[in-house]
CSV table of C-alpha atoms in Angstrom, one decimal:
chain,number,residue,atom,x,y,z
T,1,MET,CA,-28.1,-17.2,-6.4
T,2,ALA,CA,-24.9,-17.3,-8.5
T,3,GLN,CA,-22.9,-18.3,-5.8
T,4,VAL,CA,-25.2,-21.0,-4.2
T,5,THR,CA,-25.1,-22.6,-7.8
T,6,ARG,CA,-21.3,-21.9,-8.1
T,7,ALA,CA,-20.7,-23.3,-4.9
T,8,ARG,CA,-22.7,-26.3,-5.6
T,9,THR,CA,-20.9,-27.1,-8.9
T,10,ASN,CA,-17.6,-27.0,-6.8
T,11,GLY,CA,-19.0,-29.8,-4.5
T,12,ALA,CA,-18.7,-27.4,-1.6
T,13,ARG,CA,-21.4,-26.2,0.7
T,14,PRO,CA,-22.8,-22.6,0.1
T,15,ASP,CA,-21.8,-21.2,3.5
T,16,GLN,CA,-18.1,-23.0,2.8
T,17,THR,CA,-17.5,-20.4,0.5
T,18,GLY,CA,-14.1,-18.6,0.6
T,19,PRO,CA,-13.4,-14.7,-0.1
T,20,HIS,CA,-11.8,-15.2,-3.4
T,21,GLU,CA,-14.2,-17.9,-4.3
T,22,ALA,CA,-17.2,-15.3,-3.5
T,23,THR,CA,-15.7,-12.5,-5.7
T,24,ALA,CA,-15.2,-15.3,-8.2
T,25,THR,CA,-18.8,-15.7,-8.4
T,26,THR,CA,-19.8,-12.7,-8.2
T,27,ALA,CA,-18.2,-11.4,-11.3
T,28,ARG,CA,-19.8,-14.0,-13.6
T,29,THR,CA,-23.4,-14.1,-14.4
T,30,ASP,CA,-25.6,-17.2,-15.0
T,31,GLY,CA,-24.2,-17.8,-18.4
T,32,GLY,CA,-20.7,-18.1,-17.4
T,33,SER,CA,-19.7,-14.7,-19.2
T,34,ARG,CA,-18.1,-11.4,-17.6
T,35,SER,CA,-20.2,-8.5,-16.8
T,36,VAL,CA,-18.9,-5.0,-18.3
T,37,GLY,CA,-18.0,-3.4,-15.3
T,38,THR,CA,-15.8,-6.2,-14.5
T,39,LEU,CA,-14.1,-6.3,-17.8
T,40,VAL,CA,-13.2,-2.2,-17.2
T,41,LYS,CA,-11.8,-3.2,-13.9
T,42,GLN,CA,-9.6,-5.9,-15.2
T,43,GLY,CA,-8.7,-3.8,-18.1
T,44,THR,CA,-8.1,-0.7,-15.5
T,45,GLU,CA,-5.9,-3.0,-13.5
T,46,GLN,CA,-4.1,-4.3,-16.1
T,47,LEU,CA,-3.3,-0.8,-17.5
T,48,SER,CA,-1.8,0.3,-14.2
T,49,ALA,CA,0.1,-3.2,-13.8
T,50,LEU,CA,1.0,-2.4,-17.5
T,51,ILE,CA,2.3,1.3,-16.9
T,52,ARG,CA,3.9,0.2,-13.3
T,53,GLN,CA,6.2,-2.4,-15.3
T,54,GLU,CA,7.1,0.0,-18.2
T,55,LEU,CA,7.8,2.8,-15.3
T,56,ARG,CA,10.3,0.3,-13.8
T,57,LEU,CA,12.0,-0.6,-17.2
T,58,ALA,CA,12.7,2.9,-17.6
T,59,GLN,CA,14.4,3.3,-14.3
T,60,ALA,CA,16.5,0.2,-14.5
T,61,GLU,CA,17.5,1.4,-17.7
T,62,LEU,CA,18.3,4.7,-16.8
T,63,THR,CA,20.0,3.4,-13.5
T,64,ARG,CA,22.4,1.2,-15.6
T,65,LYS,CA,23.1,4.3,-18.3
T,66,GLY,CA,23.7,6.2,-15.1
T,67,LYS,CA,26.1,4.2,-13.7
T,68,ARG,CA,27.9,3.6,-16.9
T,69,ALA,CA,28.3,6.9,-17.6
T,70,GLY,CA,29.6,7.6,-14.1
T,71,PHE,CA,32.5,5.1,-14.4
T,72,GLY,CA,33.0,6.4,-17.9
T,73,GLY,CA,33.1,10.1,-16.5
T,74,GLY,CA,35.7,8.9,-13.8
T,75,LEU,CA,37.9,7.2,-16.0
T,76,PHE,CA,38.0,10.3,-18.0
T,77,GLY,CA,38.8,12.5,-15.5
T,78,GLY,CA,42.1,10.5,-14.5
T,79,ALA,CA,43.1,10.7,-17.8
T,80,ALA,CA,42.5,14.3,-18.4
T,81,LEU,CA,44.4,14.5,-14.7
T,82,MET,CA,47.0,12.6,-16.5
T,83,ALA,CA,47.2,14.8,-19.6
T,84,PHE,CA,47.2,17.9,-17.5
T,85,PHE,CA,50.7,16.9,-16.3
T,86,GLY,CA,52.3,15.5,-19.4
T,87,LEU,CA,51.1,18.8,-20.9
T,88,ALA,CA,52.6,21.1,-18.4
T,89,SER,CA,55.7,19.1,-19.0
T,90,LEU,CA,55.4,19.4,-22.4
T,91,ILE,CA,55.0,23.1,-22.2
T,92,GLY,CA,58.0,23.8,-20.2
T,93,ALA,CA,60.1,22.1,-22.9
T,94,ALA,CA,58.3,24.4,-25.4
T,95,ILE,CA,59.4,27.4,-23.3
T,96,ALA,CA,62.7,25.9,-22.6
T,97,ALA,CA,63.2,25.4,-26.3
T,98,ILE,CA,62.6,29.0,-27.2
T,99,SER,CA,63.8,30.8,-24.8
T,100,GLY,CA,67.5,30.2,-26.5
T,101,PRO,CA,67.1,33.2,-28.9
T,102,LEU,CA,64.2,35.1,-27.3
T,103,THR,CA,63.7,36.0,-23.4
T,104,VAL,CA,62.0,33.6,-21.6
T,105,TRP,CA,59.1,36.0,-20.8
T,106,ALA,CA,58.5,36.3,-24.7
T,107,ALA,CA,58.9,32.4,-25.1
T,108,ALA,CA,56.4,32.0,-22.3
T,109,LEU,CA,53.6,34.5,-24.0
T,110,ILE,CA,53.9,32.6,-27.3
T,111,VAL,CA,53.6,29.5,-26.1
T,112,ALA,CA,50.6,30.6,-23.8
T,113,GLY,CA,48.9,32.1,-26.9
T,114,GLY,CA,49.2,29.1,-28.6
T,115,LEU,CA,47.8,27.0,-26.2
T,116,MET,CA,44.9,29.7,-25.6
T,117,LEU,CA,44.1,28.8,-29.4
T,118,LEU,CA,43.7,25.5,-29.0
T,119,ALA,CA,41.7,25.8,-26.2
T,120,ALA,CA,39.4,27.7,-28.4
T,121,ILE,CA,39.1,25.2,-30.9
T,122,LEU,CA,38.6,22.3,-28.6
T,123,ALA,CA,36.0,24.3,-27.1
T,124,LEU,CA,34.1,24.8,-30.0
T,125,ALA,CA,34.6,21.3,-30.9
T,126,GLY,CA,33.0,20.1,-28.1
T,127,ARG,CA,30.0,22.6,-28.0
T,128,ARG,CA,29.4,20.9,-31.4
T,129,GLU,CA,29.4,17.3,-30.3
T,130,ILE,CA,27.4,18.3,-26.9
T,131,LYS,CA,24.7,19.8,-29.6
T,132,ARG,CA,24.4,16.6,-31.9
T,133,ALA,CA,24.4,14.3,-28.7
T,134,VAL,CA,21.3,12.4,-28.2
T,135,PRO,CA,19.2,13.4,-25.0
T,136,PRO,CA,19.6,10.4,-22.2
T,137,VAL,CA,16.1,9.2,-23.0
T,138,PRO,CA,15.3,5.4,-21.9
T,139,GLY,CA,14.7,4.3,-26.0
T,140,GLU,CA,13.5,0.1,-25.0
T,141,ALA,CA,11.1,1.6,-22.4
T,142,VAL,CA,9.6,4.2,-24.8
T,143,ASP,CA,9.6,1.6,-27.8
T,144,SER,CA,8.0,-1.2,-25.3
T,145,MET,CA,5.6,1.4,-24.1
T,146,ARG,CA,4.6,2.2,-27.4
T,147,HIS,CA,4.2,-1.4,-29.0
T,148,ASP,CA,1.8,-1.7,-25.9
T,149,LEU,CA,-0.3,1.4,-26.8
T,150,GLU,CA,-0.8,0.5,-30.7
T,151,THR,CA,-1.6,-3.1,-29.2
T,152,LEU,CA,-4.2,-1.6,-26.9
T,153,LYS,CA,-5.4,0.5,-29.8
T,154,GLU,CA,-6.0,-2.3,-32.0
T,155,ARG,CA,-7.4,-4.5,-29.8
T,156,ALA,CA,-10.1,-1.7,-29.0
T,157,THR,CA,-10.9,-1.4,-32.7
T,158,LYS,CA,-11.5,-4.9,-33.2
T,159,ARG,CA,-14.4,-5.0,-30.7
């Protein structure tokens, strides 16, 4: 009956209603308000769409951060390689400078001990910084999801 009434108000004949016309009319009662089942269905669909959008946002954010981290890591690796060759040259110069009053092996041993001490200090500092580092969490997406959940809670309690 609702389909016939709806079709007549649109100026179309009842046998000419399309598939989306029929679903729109069955979702409404004679008073024009939507049924509870329809509202629940629409709410579920909208919530699913919202969650998919939030997941796409998180994925895009992590992809962007991953690309930046990869590029930065490559630059850091190139800098480390150049520093390695520079340090090797400095080590050779230090050994040559100390080997005047000492034998060459004693000078090399002293320089190697200093380098091992420096490596230990750097390793401890690096470990401390890694512990202080924030985990790679998509902050924007998490904040957006929290905001969406708060909005849903507010609207649910108002009714």
